[in-house]
């Protein structure tokens, strides 16, 4: 996994000034869109009074055009204010997806693009606005972009821990206790929720709209692609593979897993997001936070942020989830 010490330093030095999409004499061919996806853990307030200000420094340093947040929990106004005042990209709009009082407002999205439509809460299915919702924005050249934040429920037993428990057994020469069927059953709730999202809620919300779609958040399950049999020899997999389905349902619905698009070599770039915290160190690589893209969108790069900014000194990372930064281009259509 690429640690982002170098990326963060470059970001602070002006990473937001991305290369032009075309030669200087040509007209621009698309809008650069930087997406930050992050479960910030209890509103960013888990690790002491300075943690939220430090977390906001990190967010501002990334200078996202779109920020999908999970566990926002009362910090939405602080995030909107910090980005608007300090990111250097003008005013941001915070869209509270989970329409509940501060402290219960799980999902938000933030964007510097004008919001042209806010989608109503999901209806009639498994998920509600605690799990899924979003808005449509207008890019500078008039193209519109659909944005959705997502959180799938944590399950007990959790498949990530079961996989890691099997890895621990293999390392000590003990037969794994959890079968592939056990791992699959542990993903049942995530599968039910994502099926409702991609098969029912998302099509109903879009209502035939064909503009590109970005969806980002914490899916609380391992990446199905990464745990296929062909990746069993990867470091940390210890010969294991599992029949996971939740993220496969997203890609089957036409979405690209942007991190894996940018880093197709699963063994070389596992992209773990769970967990940067010392108390949650895993034997196995656990990628559970995603940015997905569907439609006419080009993935330029995607990286994991899981290290503190140097100026913040020693200490734990700002959340129990790593953040994912993805650079995309949405072509202009005349």
C-alpha positions as YAML, in Angstrom:
chain: A
units: angstrom
residues:
- id: 1
  name: UNK
  ca: [0.00, 0.00, 0.00]
- id: 2
  name: UNK
  ca: [1.23, 3.42, -0.78]
- id: 3
  name: UNK
  ca: [1.59, 5.33, 2.42]
- id: 4
  name: UNK
  ca: [0.73, 8.93, 1.85]
- id: 5
  name: UNK
  ca: [3.46, 10.81, 3.66]
- id: 6
  name: UNK
  ca: [4.84, 11.92, 0.31]
- id: 7
  name: UNK
  ca: [1.39, 12.54, -1.13]
- id: 8
  name: UNK
  ca: [0.39, 14.66, 1.85]
- id: 9
  name: UNK
  ca: [3.51, 16.75, 1.58]
- id: 10
  name: UNK
  ca: [2.82, 17.25, -2.10]
- id: 11
  name: UNK
  ca: [-0.79, 18.06, -1.37]
- id: 12
  name: UNK
  ca: [0.11, 20.80, 1.08]
- id: 13
  name: UNK
  ca: [2.60, 22.16, -1.42]
- id: 14
  name: UNK
  ca: [-0.10, 22.49, -4.02]
- id: 15
  name: UNK
  ca: [-1.22, 19.08, -5.23]
- id: 16
  name: UNK
  ca: [-4.57, 20.65, -5.98]
- id: 17
  name: UNK
  ca: [-3.05, 22.29, -9.06]
- id: 18
  name: UNK
  ca: [-3.46, 19.23, -11.27]
- id: 19
  name: UNK
  ca: [-1.93, 18.87, -14.73]
- id: 20
  name: UNK
  ca: [-3.94, 20.29, -17.60]
- id: 21
  name: UNK
  ca: [-6.16, 17.80, -19.38]
- id: 22
  name: UNK
  ca: [-4.92, 18.95, -22.79]
- id: 23
  name: UNK
  ca: [-2.09, 20.88, -24.42]
- id: 24
  name: UNK
  ca: [-2.11, 24.62, -23.63]
- id: 25
  name: UNK
  ca: [-3.42, 25.57, -27.05]
- id: 26
  name: UNK
  ca: [-6.36, 23.13, -26.86]
- id: 27
  name: UNK
  ca: [-9.63, 23.76, -25.06]
- id: 28
  name: UNK
  ca: [-10.17, 21.81, -21.82]
- id: 29
  name: UNK
  ca: [-11.65, 18.37, -22.39]
- id: 30
  name: UNK
  ca: [-13.02, 17.74, -18.94]
- id: 31
  name: UNK
  ca: [-13.47, 18.85, -15.35]
- id: 32
  name: UNK
  ca: [-11.00, 17.58, -12.78]
- id: 33
  name: UNK
  ca: [-12.86, 16.23, -9.76]
- id: 34
  name: UNK
  ca: [-11.01, 15.26, -6.59]
- id: 35
  name: UNK
  ca: [-13.08, 13.02, -4.32]
- id: 36
  name: UNK
  ca: [-12.37, 12.38, -0.65]
- id: 37
  name: UNK
  ca: [-14.21, 9.48, 1.00]
- id: 38
  name: UNK
  ca: [-13.81, 9.06, 4.75]
- id: 39
  name: UNK
  ca: [-15.48, 7.60, 7.81]
- id: 40
  name: UNK
  ca: [-14.30, 10.19, 10.33]
- id: 41
  name: UNK
  ca: [-15.36, 8.23, 13.46]
- id: 42
  name: UNK
  ca: [-17.78, 9.89, 15.88]
- id: 43
  name: UNK
  ca: [-17.59, 13.27, 14.16]
- id: 44
  name: UNK
  ca: [-13.79, 13.33, 14.37]
- id: 45
  name: UNK
  ca: [-13.91, 13.80, 18.14]
- id: 46
  name: UNK
  ca: [-12.80, 10.35, 19.30]
- id: 47
  name: UNK
  ca: [-9.14, 11.03, 20.07]
- id: 48
  name: UNK
  ca: [-9.14, 14.16, 22.19]
- id: 49
  name: UNK
  ca: [-10.04, 17.85, 21.81]
- id: 50
  name: UNK
  ca: [-7.39, 18.55, 19.15]
- id: 51
  name: UNK
  ca: [-8.40, 15.66, 16.91]
- id: 52
  name: UNK
  ca: [-11.20, 17.43, 15.03]
- id: 53
  name: UNK
  ca: [-9.09, 20.54, 14.27]
- id: 54
  name: UNK
  ca: [-6.30, 18.23, 13.06]
- id: 55
  name: UNK
  ca: [-8.73, 16.21, 10.97]
- id: 56
  name: UNK
  ca: [-10.03, 19.44, 9.41]
- id: 57
  name: UNK
  ca: [-6.44, 20.40, 8.55]
- id: 58
  name: UNK
  ca: [-6.14, 17.09, 6.72]
- id: 59
  name: UNK
  ca: [-9.38, 17.62, 4.84]
- id: 60
  name: UNK
  ca: [-8.38, 21.14, 3.82]
- id: 61
  name: UNK
  ca: [-4.94, 19.93, 2.69]
- id: 62
  name: UNK
  ca: [-6.54, 17.43, 0.31]
- id: 63
  name: UNK
  ca: [-8.70, 20.23, -1.19]
- id: 64
  name: UNK
  ca: [-11.47, 17.91, -2.37]
- id: 65
  name: UNK
  ca: [-14.10, 18.99, -4.86]
- id: 66
  name: UNK
  ca: [-16.42, 16.35, -3.37]
- id: 67
  name: UNK
  ca: [-16.19, 14.93, 0.14]
- id: 68
  name: UNK
  ca: [-18.28, 11.92, 1.16]
- id: 69
  name: UNK
  ca: [-18.43, 11.60, 4.96]
- id: 70
  name: UNK
  ca: [-19.58, 8.79, 7.23]
- id: 71
  name: UNK
  ca: [-20.08, 9.19, 11.00]
- id: 72
  name: UNK
  ca: [-20.28, 12.96, 10.53]
- id: 73
  name: UNK
  ca: [-22.25, 13.24, 13.77]
- id: 74
  name: UNK
  ca: [-22.52, 16.96, 14.36]
- id: 75
  name: UNK
  ca: [-19.35, 18.04, 12.57]
- id: 76
  name: UNK
  ca: [-20.97, 18.94, 9.26]
- id: 77
  name: UNK
  ca: [-20.99, 22.71, 9.83]
- id: 78
  name: UNK
  ca: [-17.34, 22.62, 10.95]
- id: 79
  name: UNK
  ca: [-16.34, 20.76, 7.79]
- id: 80
  name: UNK
  ca: [-18.32, 23.08, 5.52]
- id: 81
  name: UNK
  ca: [-16.79, 26.13, 7.19]
- id: 82
  name: UNK
  ca: [-13.22, 24.82, 7.07]
- id: 83
  name: UNK
  ca: [-13.43, 23.94, 3.38]
- id: 84
  name: UNK
  ca: [-15.08, 27.21, 2.43]
- id: 85
  name: UNK
  ca: [-12.62, 29.35, 4.35]
- id: 86
  name: UNK
  ca: [-9.38, 27.47, 3.82]
- id: 87
  name: UNK
  ca: [-9.39, 25.11, 0.84]
- id: 88
  name: UNK
  ca: [-9.03, 27.92, -1.70]
- id: 89
  name: UNK
  ca: [-11.78, 26.65, -3.99]
- id: 90
  name: UNK
  ca: [-14.57, 29.03, -3.01]
- id: 91
  name: UNK
  ca: [-17.68, 28.28, -1.01]
- id: 92
  name: UNK
  ca: [-18.70, 24.71, -0.31]
- id: 93
  name: UNK
  ca: [-22.19, 23.36, 0.24]
- id: 94
  name: UNK
  ca: [-22.77, 20.73, 2.87]
- id: 95
  name: UNK
  ca: [-25.64, 18.36, 2.09]
- id: 96
  name: UNK
  ca: [-26.92, 16.54, 5.16]
- id: 97
  name: UNK
  ca: [-28.00, 13.20, 3.77]
- id: 98
  name: UNK
  ca: [-29.09, 11.72, 7.10]
- id: 99
  name: UNK
  ca: [-31.88, 14.10, 8.12]
- id: 100
  name: UNK
  ca: [-31.57, 13.77, 11.87]
- id: 101
  name: UNK
  ca: [-30.41, 16.01, 14.72]
- id: 102
  name: UNK
  ca: [-26.69, 16.70, 15.28]
- id: 103
  name: UNK
  ca: [-25.08, 13.63, 16.75]
- id: 104
  name: UNK
  ca: [-27.34, 11.31, 14.75]
- id: 105
  name: UNK
  ca: [-26.56, 12.76, 11.30]
- id: 106
  name: UNK
  ca: [-24.40, 9.95, 9.93]
- id: 107
  name: UNK
  ca: [-24.03, 10.79, 6.22]
- id: 108
  name: UNK
  ca: [-23.13, 14.12, 4.59]
- id: 109
  name: UNK
  ca: [-21.54, 15.19, 1.37]
- id: 110
  name: UNK
  ca: [-19.68, 18.44, 0.73]
- id: 111
  name: UNK
  ca: [-18.98, 19.98, -2.64]
- id: 112
  name: UNK
  ca: [-17.68, 23.17, -4.20]
- id: 113
  name: UNK
  ca: [-19.98, 22.62, -7.20]
- id: 114
  name: UNK
  ca: [-23.47, 24.16, -7.28]
- id: 115
  name: UNK
  ca: [-26.11, 21.74, -6.06]
- id: 116
  name: UNK
  ca: [-28.89, 21.46, -8.63]
- id: 117
  name: UNK
  ca: [-30.99, 18.77, -6.93]
- id: 118
  name: UNK
  ca: [-31.18, 17.05, -3.55]
- id: 119
  name: UNK
  ca: [-32.52, 13.53, -3.66]
- id: 120
  name: UNK
  ca: [-35.30, 12.50, -1.25]
- id: 121
  name: UNK
  ca: [-34.68, 9.79, 1.32]
- id: 122
  name: UNK
  ca: [-34.90, 6.16, 0.19]
- id: 123
  name: UNK
  ca: [-38.39, 4.70, 0.36]
- id: 124
  name: UNK
  ca: [-39.93, 1.27, 0.73]
- id: 125
  name: UNK
  ca: [-36.83, -0.87, 1.05]
- id: 126
  name: UNK
  ca: [-34.16, -2.07, 3.46]
- id: 127
  name: UNK
  ca: [-32.16, 1.16, 3.54]
- id: 128
  name: UNK
  ca: [-33.04, 4.63, 4.78]
- id: 129
  name: UNK
  ca: [-31.20, 7.95, 4.88]
- id: 130
  name: UNK
  ca: [-28.85, 6.60, 7.54]
- id: 131
  name: UNK
  ca: [-27.47, 4.30, 4.84]
- id: 132
  name: UNK
  ca: [-27.77, 6.13, 1.53]
- id: 133
  name: UNK
  ca: [-28.61, 9.39, -0.22]
- id: 134
  name: UNK
  ca: [-27.21, 12.25, -2.19]
- id: 135
  name: UNK
  ca: [-27.52, 15.15, -4.56]
- id: 136
  name: UNK
  ca: [-26.83, 16.26, -8.13]
- id: 137
  name: UNK
  ca: [-24.32, 19.01, -8.92]
- id: 138
  name: UNK
  ca: [-23.52, 21.10, -11.97]
- id: 139
  name: UNK
  ca: [-19.92, 21.21, -13.19]
- id: 140
  name: UNK
  ca: [-18.43, 24.41, -14.64]
- id: 141
  name: UNK
  ca: [-19.12, 23.46, -18.27]
- id: 142
  name: UNK
  ca: [-22.72, 22.47, -17.58]
- id: 143
  name: UNK
  ca: [-22.30, 18.71, -17.22]
- id: 144
  name: UNK
  ca: [-24.13, 17.32, -14.20]
- id: 145
  name: UNK
  ca: [-22.82, 14.77, -11.76]
- id: 146
  name: UNK
  ca: [-24.80, 12.60, -9.32]
- id: 147
  name: UNK
  ca: [-23.24, 12.17, -5.86]
- id: 148
  name: UNK
  ca: [-24.25, 9.57, -3.29]
- id: 149
  name: UNK
  ca: [-22.88, 8.79, 0.17]
- id: 150
  name: UNK
  ca: [-23.27, 5.26, 1.50]
- id: 151
  name: UNK
  ca: [-22.84, 3.34, 4.74]
- id: 152
  name: UNK
  ca: [-23.60, -0.36, 5.07]
- id: 153
  name: UNK
  ca: [-24.28, -1.77, 8.54]
- id: 154
  name: UNK
  ca: [-21.63, -3.41, 10.65]
- id: 155
  name: UNK
  ca: [-22.47, -7.05, 11.38]
- id: 156
  name: UNK
  ca: [-21.55, -9.31, 14.28]
- id: 157
  name: UNK
  ca: [-19.77, -11.56, 13.45]
- id: 158
  name: UNK
  ca: [-17.99, -9.29, 11.00]
- id: 159
  name: UNK
  ca: [-16.43, -10.95, 7.97]
- id: 160
  name: UNK
  ca: [-13.22, -8.91, 8.26]
- id: 161
  name: UNK
  ca: [-12.54, -10.29, 11.71]
- id: 162
  name: UNK
  ca: [-13.44, -13.83, 10.64]
- id: 163
  name: UNK
  ca: [-10.97, -13.64, 7.74]
- id: 164
  name: UNK
  ca: [-8.29, -12.27, 10.05]
- id: 165
  name: UNK
  ca: [-9.00, -14.99, 12.62]
- id: 166
  name: UNK
  ca: [-8.45, -17.59, 9.89]
- id: 167
  name: UNK
  ca: [-5.18, -15.91, 8.95]
- id: 168
  name: UNK
  ca: [-4.00, -16.08, 12.56]
- id: 169
  name: UNK
  ca: [-4.84, -19.78, 12.66]
- id: 170
  name: UNK
  ca: [-2.96, -20.49, 9.43]
- id: 171
  name: UNK
  ca: [0.13, -18.64, 10.68]
- id: 172
  name: UNK
  ca: [0.24, -20.86, 13.78]
- id: 173
  name: UNK
  ca: [-0.46, -24.09, 11.91]
- id: 174
  name: UNK
  ca: [-4.00, -24.50, 13.22]
- id: 175
  name: UNK
  ca: [-6.87, -25.24, 10.78]
- id: 176
  name: UNK
  ca: [-9.06, -22.16, 10.12]
- id: 177
  name: UNK
  ca: [-12.29, -22.18, 12.12]
- id: 178
  name: UNK
  ca: [-14.45, -20.24, 9.65]
- id: 179
  name: UNK
  ca: [-15.54, -21.70, 6.33]
- id: 180
  name: UNK
  ca: [-16.19, -19.80, 3.15]
- id: 181
  name: UNK
  ca: [-19.90, -20.19, 3.89]
- id: 182
  name: UNK
  ca: [-19.33, -18.60, 7.33]
- id: 183
  name: UNK
  ca: [-17.59, -15.63, 5.74]
- id: 184
  name: UNK
  ca: [-20.36, -15.28, 3.18]
- id: 185
  name: UNK
  ca: [-23.10, -15.44, 5.84]
- id: 186
  name: UNK
  ca: [-21.36, -12.71, 7.81]
- id: 187
  name: UNK
  ca: [-21.88, -10.44, 4.79]
- id: 188
  name: UNK
  ca: [-25.65, -11.08, 4.59]
- id: 189
  name: UNK
  ca: [-26.77, -7.70, 5.91]
- id: 190
  name: UNK
  ca: [-24.32, -5.76, 3.76]
- id: 191
  name: UNK
  ca: [-25.50, -7.75, 0.74]
- id: 192
  name: UNK
  ca: [-29.18, -7.02, 1.48]
- id: 193
  name: UNK
  ca: [-28.51, -3.32, 1.86]
- id: 194
  name: UNK
  ca: [-26.35, -2.91, -1.24]
- id: 195
  name: UNK
  ca: [-28.80, -4.92, -3.35]
- id: 196
  name: UNK
  ca: [-31.58, -2.54, -2.29]
- id: 197
  name: UNK
  ca: [-29.38, 0.44, -3.14]
- id: 198
  name: UNK
  ca: [-28.20, -0.60, -6.60]
- id: 199
  name: UNK
  ca: [-31.34, -2.45, -7.74]
- id: 200
  name: UNK
  ca: [-34.11, -0.31, -6.27]
- id: 201
  name: UNK
  ca: [-33.20, 2.95, -4.54]
- id: 202
  name: UNK
  ca: [-30.61, 4.32, -6.95]
- id: 203
  name: UNK
  ca: [-32.67, 3.66, -10.12]
- id: 204
  name: UNK
  ca: [-35.75, 5.18, -8.44]
- id: 205
  name: UNK
  ca: [-33.85, 8.30, -7.40]
- id: 206
  name: UNK
  ca: [-32.18, 8.80, -10.77]
- id: 207
  name: UNK
  ca: [-35.45, 8.28, -12.61]
- id: 208
  name: UNK
  ca: [-33.70, 7.67, -15.91]
- id: 209
  name: UNK
  ca: [-31.05, 10.36, -15.48]
- id: 210
  name: UNK
  ca: [-27.92, 9.23, -17.32]
- id: 211
  name: UNK
  ca: [-25.38, 11.71, -15.95]
- id: 212
  name: UNK
  ca: [-22.30, 10.15, -14.31]
- id: 213
  name: UNK
  ca: [-22.65, 8.82, -10.78]
- id: 214
  name: UNK
  ca: [-20.12, 8.86, -7.94]
- id: 215
  name: UNK
  ca: [-20.82, 6.85, -4.81]
- id: 216
  name: UNK
  ca: [-18.50, 6.75, -1.82]
- id: 217
  name: UNK
  ca: [-18.49, 5.51, 1.72]
- id: 218
  name: UNK
  ca: [-17.88, 2.76, 4.25]
- id: 219
  name: UNK
  ca: [-19.29, -0.57, 3.09]
- id: 220
  name: UNK
  ca: [-18.21, -2.53, 6.18]
- id: 221
  name: UNK
  ca: [-17.20, -5.51, 4.07]
- id: 222
  name: UNK
  ca: [-14.08, -6.61, 2.22]
- id: 223
  name: UNK
  ca: [-13.60, -5.94, -1.48]
- id: 224
  name: UNK
  ca: [-14.92, -9.02, -3.31]
- id: 225
  name: UNK
  ca: [-12.47, -8.61, -6.18]
- id: 226
  name: UNK
  ca: [-9.46, -8.61, -3.85]
- id: 227
  name: UNK
  ca: [-10.39, -11.98, -2.28]
- id: 228
  name: UNK
  ca: [-10.89, -13.96, -5.46]
- id: 229
  name: UNK
  ca: [-8.91, -17.23, -5.82]
- id: 230
  name: UNK
  ca: [-6.42, -15.64, -8.21]
- id: 231
  name: UNK
  ca: [-5.26, -13.35, -5.39]
- id: 232
  name: UNK
  ca: [-4.84, -16.05, -2.73]
- id: 233
  name: UNK
  ca: [-1.05, -15.90, -3.03]
- id: 234
  name: UNK
  ca: [-0.90, -12.19, -2.15]
- id: 235
  name: UNK
  ca: [1.02, -11.25, 0.98]
- id: 236
  name: UNK
  ca: [-1.36, -11.38, 3.92]
- id: 237
  name: UNK
  ca: [-3.89, -13.60, 2.15]
- id: 238
  name: UNK
  ca: [-2.08, -16.79, 3.27]
- id: 239
  name: UNK
  ca: [-3.62, -18.83, 0.47]
- id: 240
  name: UNK
  ca: [-7.17, -17.76, 1.34]
- id: 241
  name: UNK
  ca: [-9.99, -16.73, -0.96]
- id: 242
  name: UNK
  ca: [-13.66, -16.13, -0.19]
- id: 243
  name: UNK
  ca: [-16.95, -15.84, -2.13]
- id: 244
  name: UNK
  ca: [-17.84, -12.26, -1.23]
- id: 245
  name: UNK
  ca: [-20.63, -10.47, -3.03]
- id: 246
  name: UNK
  ca: [-21.52, -6.99, -1.76]
- id: 247
  name: UNK
  ca: [-18.95, -4.93, -3.66]
- id: 248
  name: UNK
  ca: [-19.36, -7.27, -6.63]
- id: 249
  name: UNK
  ca: [-23.02, -6.19, -6.75]
- id: 250
  name: UNK
  ca: [-21.86, -2.58, -7.14]
- id: 251
  name: UNK
  ca: [-19.49, -3.33, -9.99]
- id: 252
  name: UNK
  ca: [-22.13, -5.57, -11.60]
- id: 253
  name: UNK
  ca: [-24.38, -2.49, -11.62]
- id: 254
  name: UNK
  ca: [-21.87, -0.75, -13.89]
- id: 255
  name: UNK
  ca: [-19.66, 1.01, -11.34]
- id: 256
  name: UNK
  ca: [-15.87, 1.08, -11.40]
- id: 257
  name: UNK
  ca: [-14.04, 0.55, -8.11]
- id: 258
  name: UNK
  ca: [-11.82, 3.59, -8.59]
- id: 259
  name: UNK
  ca: [-8.99, 2.51, -6.28]
- id: 260
  name: UNK
  ca: [-8.71, -0.85, -8.00]
- id: 261
  name: UNK
  ca: [-8.98, 0.81, -11.40]
- id: 262
  name: UNK
  ca: [-5.97, 2.97, -10.50]
- id: 263
  name: UNK
  ca: [-4.14, 0.03, -8.86]
- id: 264
  name: UNK
  ca: [-5.08, -3.20, -10.66]
- id: 265
  name: UNK
  ca: [-2.35, -5.25, -8.95]
- id: 266
  name: UNK
  ca: [-4.07, -6.48, -5.78]
- id: 267
  name: UNK
  ca: [-0.87, -7.94, -4.33]
- id: 268
  name: UNK
  ca: [1.27, -4.85, -4.89]
- id: 269
  name: UNK
  ca: [-1.36, -2.27, -3.85]
- id: 270
  name: UNK
  ca: [-3.81, -3.77, -1.34]
- id: 271
  name: UNK
  ca: [-5.13, -0.32, -0.36]
- id: 272
  name: UNK
  ca: [-6.12, -1.26, 3.19]
- id: 273
  name: UNK
  ca: [-8.42, 1.20, 4.95]
- id: 274
  name: UNK
  ca: [-9.13, -0.86, 8.09]
- id: 275
  name: UNK
  ca: [-7.50, 0.11, 10.27]
- id: 276
  name: UNK
  ca: [-4.79, 2.73, 10.87]
- id: 277
  name: UNK
  ca: [-5.27, 2.35, 14.63]
- id: 278
  name: UNK
  ca: [-2.64, 0.25, 16.47]
- id: 279
  name: UNK
  ca: [-5.37, -1.54, 18.41]
- id: 280
  name: UNK
  ca: [-6.95, -2.68, 15.14]
- id: 281
  name: UNK
  ca: [-3.92, -3.87, 13.19]
- id: 282
  name: UNK
  ca: [-4.94, -6.69, 10.87]
- id: 283
  name: UNK
  ca: [-2.88, -9.58, 9.54]
- id: 284
  name: UNK
  ca: [-4.87, -9.44, 6.32]
- id: 285
  name: UNK
  ca: [-5.30, -6.39, 4.05]
- id: 286
  name: UNK
  ca: [-8.77, -4.99, 4.70]
- id: 287
  name: UNK
  ca: [-10.16, -2.55, 2.13]
- id: 288
  name: UNK
  ca: [-13.67, -1.60, 3.22]
- id: 289
  name: UNK
  ca: [-13.95, 2.08, 2.15]
- id: 290
  name: UNK
  ca: [-14.65, 2.82, -1.50]
- id: 291
  name: UNK
  ca: [-15.29, 5.44, -4.15]
- id: 292
  name: UNK
  ca: [-17.24, 4.05, -7.10]
- id: 293
  name: UNK
  ca: [-17.84, 5.78, -10.44]
- id: 294
  name: UNK
  ca: [-20.31, 5.02, -13.21]
- id: 295
  name: UNK
  ca: [-20.71, 6.66, -16.59]
- id: 296
  name: UNK
  ca: [-18.38, 8.85, -18.59]
- id: 297
  name: UNK
  ca: [-15.69, 9.33, -15.93]
- id: 298
  name: UNK
  ca: [-11.94, 8.76, -16.22]
- id: 299
  name: UNK
  ca: [-9.97, 7.62, -13.18]
- id: 300
  name: UNK
  ca: [-6.57, 9.33, -12.99]
- id: 301
  name: UNK
  ca: [-5.36, 8.12, -9.60]
- id: 302
  name: UNK
  ca: [-6.50, 6.99, -6.18]
- id: 303
  name: UNK
  ca: [-4.57, 6.80, -2.91]
- id: 304
  name: UNK
  ca: [-5.09, 5.89, 0.72]
- id: 305
  name: UNK
  ca: [-4.41, 8.44, 3.47]
- id: 306
  name: UNK
  ca: [-3.57, 6.70, 6.73]
- id: 307
  name: UNK
  ca: [-0.73, 8.77, 8.28]
- id: 308
  name: UNK
  ca: [-0.86, 11.93, 10.37]
- id: 309
  name: UNK
  ca: [0.31, 15.17, 8.83]
- id: 310
  name: UNK
  ca: [3.93, 15.81, 9.92]
- id: 311
  name: UNK
  ca: [3.11, 19.18, 11.50]
- id: 312
  name: UNK
  ca: [0.69, 17.50, 13.90]
- id: 313
  name: UNK
  ca: [3.48, 15.55, 15.55]
- id: 314
  name: UNK
  ca: [3.28, 12.03, 16.97]
- id: 315
  name: UNK
  ca: [-0.01, 10.38, 17.82]
- id: 316
  name: UNK
  ca: [-2.66, 8.12, 16.39]
- id: 317
  name: UNK
  ca: [-4.36, 8.73, 13.05]
- id: 318
  name: UNK
  ca: [-7.48, 10.89, 13.12]
- id: 319
  name: UNK
  ca: [-9.98, 8.04, 12.57]
- id: 320
  name: UNK
  ca: [-10.16, 4.27, 12.77]
- id: 321
  name: UNK
  ca: [-10.68, 4.30, 8.98]
- id: 322
  name: UNK
  ca: [-8.15, 5.48, 6.43]
- id: 323
  name: UNK
  ca: [-9.35, 8.06, 3.92]
- id: 324
  name: UNK
  ca: [-9.44, 7.51, 0.17]
- id: 325
  name: UNK
  ca: [-8.49, 10.34, -2.25]
- id: 326
  name: UNK
  ca: [-9.42, 9.84, -5.89]
- id: 327
  name: UNK
  ca: [-8.77, 12.13, -8.88]
- id: 328
  name: UNK
  ca: [-11.25, 11.83, -11.73]
- id: 329
  name: UNK
  ca: [-11.96, 13.64, -14.99]
- id: 330
  name: UNK
  ca: [-15.53, 14.16, -16.20]
- id: 331
  name: UNK
  ca: [-15.43, 14.96, -19.93]
- id: 332
  name: UNK
  ca: [-17.26, 17.98, -21.31]
- id: 333
  name: UNK
  ca: [-20.06, 17.32, -23.74]
- id: 334
  name: UNK
  ca: [-21.08, 19.99, -26.18]
...
